[in-house]
Amino acid sequence: MNERFSSSRRPRSAKKLEVVQMMLKETHQGNVDSPSASEVRSRIQVSAKKYKEIKNELCGYKDALNNNTIVSTTNRHGIITYANDQFCKISGYSGEELIKSKMSIVNSGYHPREFFVNMWATISSGRTWRDEICNRTKQGEIYWVDTTIVPRRNFLGKIDGYISIRHDITAHKQTEFELKIALERKKSATKLLQETINTISNDIIAFDAEDNLIQFSHTIGKFHIIEAKHFCKEVSFENLLRVSVENNLCMNLSEDLKEREAYIEHRLKQHRNPGHPIIQQWSDGRWIHIQERRSKAGFTVGVYTDISDIKKAEETIKIQAEKDSLTGLTNRNAFIGQLTRTLGDRKGAKPSGALILIDLDHFKDVNDTLGHDAGDRFLIEIGHRLSQVLRKTDTVARIGGDEFAVILPNINTIGEAEKTLEKIRSKLSKFITLGHRTIPPGCSMGVSFYPADGRTSKDLLKNADMALYQAKAEGRGIWSFFNPEMKRRVEQRQATADALREALANNEIEIAVQTQVEFQTNRHIGFEVLARWKHQGCYISPAEFIPVAEESGLIIPLGHAVLDQALAMVRTMRDKGIDPGRIAVNVAADQLKQQDFAQTVLSILEQYGLEAGVLEIEVTENVLLDRSGDQISSSLEDLHRQGVRIALDDFGTGHASLIHMKKFPVDCIKIDQSFVREIMTEFDDAIIVHAIINLAHNLGMNVVAEGIETQEQFDLLLQKGCDVAQGYLLGFPVAPHDALSFCAEPAEILPPTSAPRMKRAVSAETFLTG
């Protein structure tokens, strides 16, 4: 052992003297005869030789320990008095850093305080302590050691320190940890597999390569007549099959033993070479669809599905070809036949009946959120309610996915029809419970009268559909009666769409821009871009052609044309040494749904050599509520990430909540002009505007007030802390070539209580179309 292990160092002559003294002591006690001088020398030589042998042996032990073991000693207070090279190597500390330091220098904090309290209690009582300890190196890395601590006693037998022998077990602990994780994952995966199998409505049975049962659903009893107790692991498929045959599982199973044995052999062959599905009828009348597959490992998995309802539906369809298979109502073909016969009977008579088309509002949400099974139950309940509320002489049918139709004979007035319509709406509006969800149904209805609104089923259905479209356009949840004006509007919308398509092809779409002014400085800071379309010498109102563009899918090329012209205007102004400020362009939901929309915008910016920060995209609240919210959010995020600002237009008129403002990257809120218009006369509007401004500022957003037309409105909005103003008071929409006047010279900075006197007189034509 190292010389530090001994309590003192003495010269070899002193050790020899001890041997002599011991021999003399033995002589004086009479234990031995007095030795001669030669005997004493001989004994001294022998003792010195043994001492050397012992010392060499101890040195060998020491070297062996130092080369393979972490060795250290401490005093009884835990101060390190010795640390070998292995200790320095594993801890990252030098010997000088370890000596005179407490052993806690390598404490990792992994063990609780009680762990070390127990250790000290053990070694301070003179007992050996052993355990695994997690330590930390100087560099902060964790390592584990198997530690044995032995008390060290002085010549009086008292503990004056401790010797620690440690072995590095870090790799072992890592392997142990990884094994534990692997076992936990395997356990979790096994549990998940079983839970998944148990939650599936179908039954699943799995056999190993030797055809012994290894897994099955807890719902096994639902699919088999034989008792569940027969389904135990390691039972063979053949045994289960024979039990099934003995219990007459299959319908019409022969009593002849040979035929039964032939059936067993045939079924075993199907099982061992699975492929095509098997359809069997159990003796209790149920039909079961069996689909078996063999895995690469040789396992055979069978899925048992109860298709009794499908079989019954097939039988019902064969018997009742005119019934809707889901709701039991009249189907479309039968309904049109009935309507044709009704119109033939009433031909030439006064209006004596009505056709109602019923469309369920937001039915797609039921399918999307609860699944198609829930959607089917929803439709069945709607059909049942319609049957309850209508007369026996009425005909009710399901003619589409979520569309129903009703023939009301002997209806002579709108008042009579409205009584029935109100009954239908009242009955259908009652909540429907689907599982743990309660759904509030809603419907829109369109009505046409026969024979006044059509003498054929085709015309009557088309006109009722126009009325239904009108009801949806007016907000859903209502009904609308067909009138010739609807047909005229439909034809006009189609004509407008055709003309707009041609205008886009011929680059006839124009833009106008309206100045935006900063409240505090009264300076022009940018423009909002508006679409303009001159057709046959007259400007068409955006309120007329924008909805048509959205309905017909033309909003995408229209939006592209407006954006291109807006950025071209910016480039032209900058080339003349004029800064137009930020340009705000309205964007529709269909544009944002395009996966390449963000890249298209950035490409146009790059085409005109403009930075992304010059552009502001304006979207309405309804865009944020669109069902394709994920793609819309992705497009906005991509643009915002590149520096394009996002503004929420017409704020306060939609139904967007704070959660939408959190989900989408909004920089600016534009207060709808309907609030600004009444801000001086309606106290509630003033409160709402003030609340919107505070909300936006608290969320780190700017606020733009639209539709400012009077000095009083401007002053009040300035007082409430609004950031940007827009409206006729500041400037009408103008053509791009007239926009230079707003930014050619800096606007005069006026007192805060006065609105800026900027140029706003333009042509009457531009004013009327603003």
JSON list of C-alpha atoms in Angstrom, two decimals, residues 8 10 34 67 69-70 102 111 116 185 191 197 289 349 357 405 415 449 473 487 493 539 616 672 705 721 754:
[
{"chain": "A", "resi": 8, "resn": "SER", "atom": "CA", "xyz": [4.15, 7.17, 10.27]},
{"chain": "A", "resi": 10, "resn": "ARG", "atom": "CA", "xyz": [10.38, 5.13, 10.38]},
{"chain": "A", "resi": 34, "resn": "SER", "atom": "CA", "xyz": [18.37, -15.92, 26.54]},
{"chain": "A", "resi": 67, "resn": "ASN", "atom": "CA", "xyz": [-4.39, 0.22, -11.90]},
{"chain": "A", "resi": 69, "resn": "THR", "atom": "CA", "xyz": [-9.72, 0.54, -8.91]},
{"chain": "A", "resi": 70, "resn": "ILE", "atom": "CA", "xyz": [-10.63, 4.03, -7.74]},
{"chain": "A", "resi": 102, "resn": "LYS", "atom": "CA", "xyz": [-14.58, 17.24, 0.97]},
{"chain": "A", "resi": 111, "resn": "HIS", "atom": "CA", "xyz": [-29.23, 10.92, -4.05]},
{"chain": "A", "resi": 116, "resn": "PHE", "atom": "CA", "xyz": [-25.67, 9.90, 2.93]},
{"chain": "A", "resi": 185, "resn": "ARG", "atom": "CA", "xyz": [-41.77, 0.77, -23.95]},
{"chain": "A", "resi": 191, "resn": "LYS", "atom": "CA", "xyz": [-50.87, -2.40, -23.29]},
{"chain": "A", "resi": 197, "resn": "ILE", "atom": "CA", "xyz": [-57.90, -4.06, -29.98]},
{"chain": "A", "resi": 289, "resn": "HIS", "atom": "CA", "xyz": [-67.62, -11.02, -42.30]},
{"chain": "A", "resi": 349, "resn": "ALA", "atom": "CA", "xyz": [-105.12, 24.18, -62.01]},
{"chain": "A", "resi": 357, "resn": "LEU", "atom": "CA", "xyz": [-86.18, 21.74, -50.22]},
{"chain": "A", "resi": 405, "resn": "ALA", "atom": "CA", "xyz": [-87.55, 17.40, -49.85]},
{"chain": "A", "resi": 415, "resn": "GLY", "atom": "CA", "xyz": [-99.55, 31.67, -44.93]},
{"chain": "A", "resi": 449, "resn": "PHE", "atom": "CA", "xyz": [-95.39, 26.43, -55.55]},
{"chain": "A", "resi": 473, "resn": "ALA", "atom": "CA", "xyz": [-77.21, 33.74, -48.60]},
{"chain": "A", "resi": 487, "resn": "LYS", "atom": "CA", "xyz": [-84.14, 33.77, -61.43]},
{"chain": "A", "resi": 493, "resn": "ARG", "atom": "CA", "xyz": [-74.73, 36.67, -61.45]},
{"chain": "A", "resi": 539, "resn": "TYR", "atom": "CA", "xyz": [-67.90, 51.12, -63.11]},
{"chain": "A", "resi": 616, "resn": "GLU", "atom": "CA", "xyz": [-49.77, 44.56, -45.69]},
{"chain": "A", "resi": 672, "resn": "ASP", "atom": "CA", "xyz": [-65.11, 48.57, -39.18]},
{"chain": "A", "resi": 705, "resn": "ALA", "atom": "CA", "xyz": [-60.11, 53.42, -38.04]},
{"chain": "A", "resi": 721, "resn": "GLY", "atom": "CA", "xyz": [-55.40, 56.62, -28.87]},
{"chain": "A", "resi": 754, "resn": "SER", "atom": "CA", "xyz": [-57.34, 69.09, -35.97]}
]
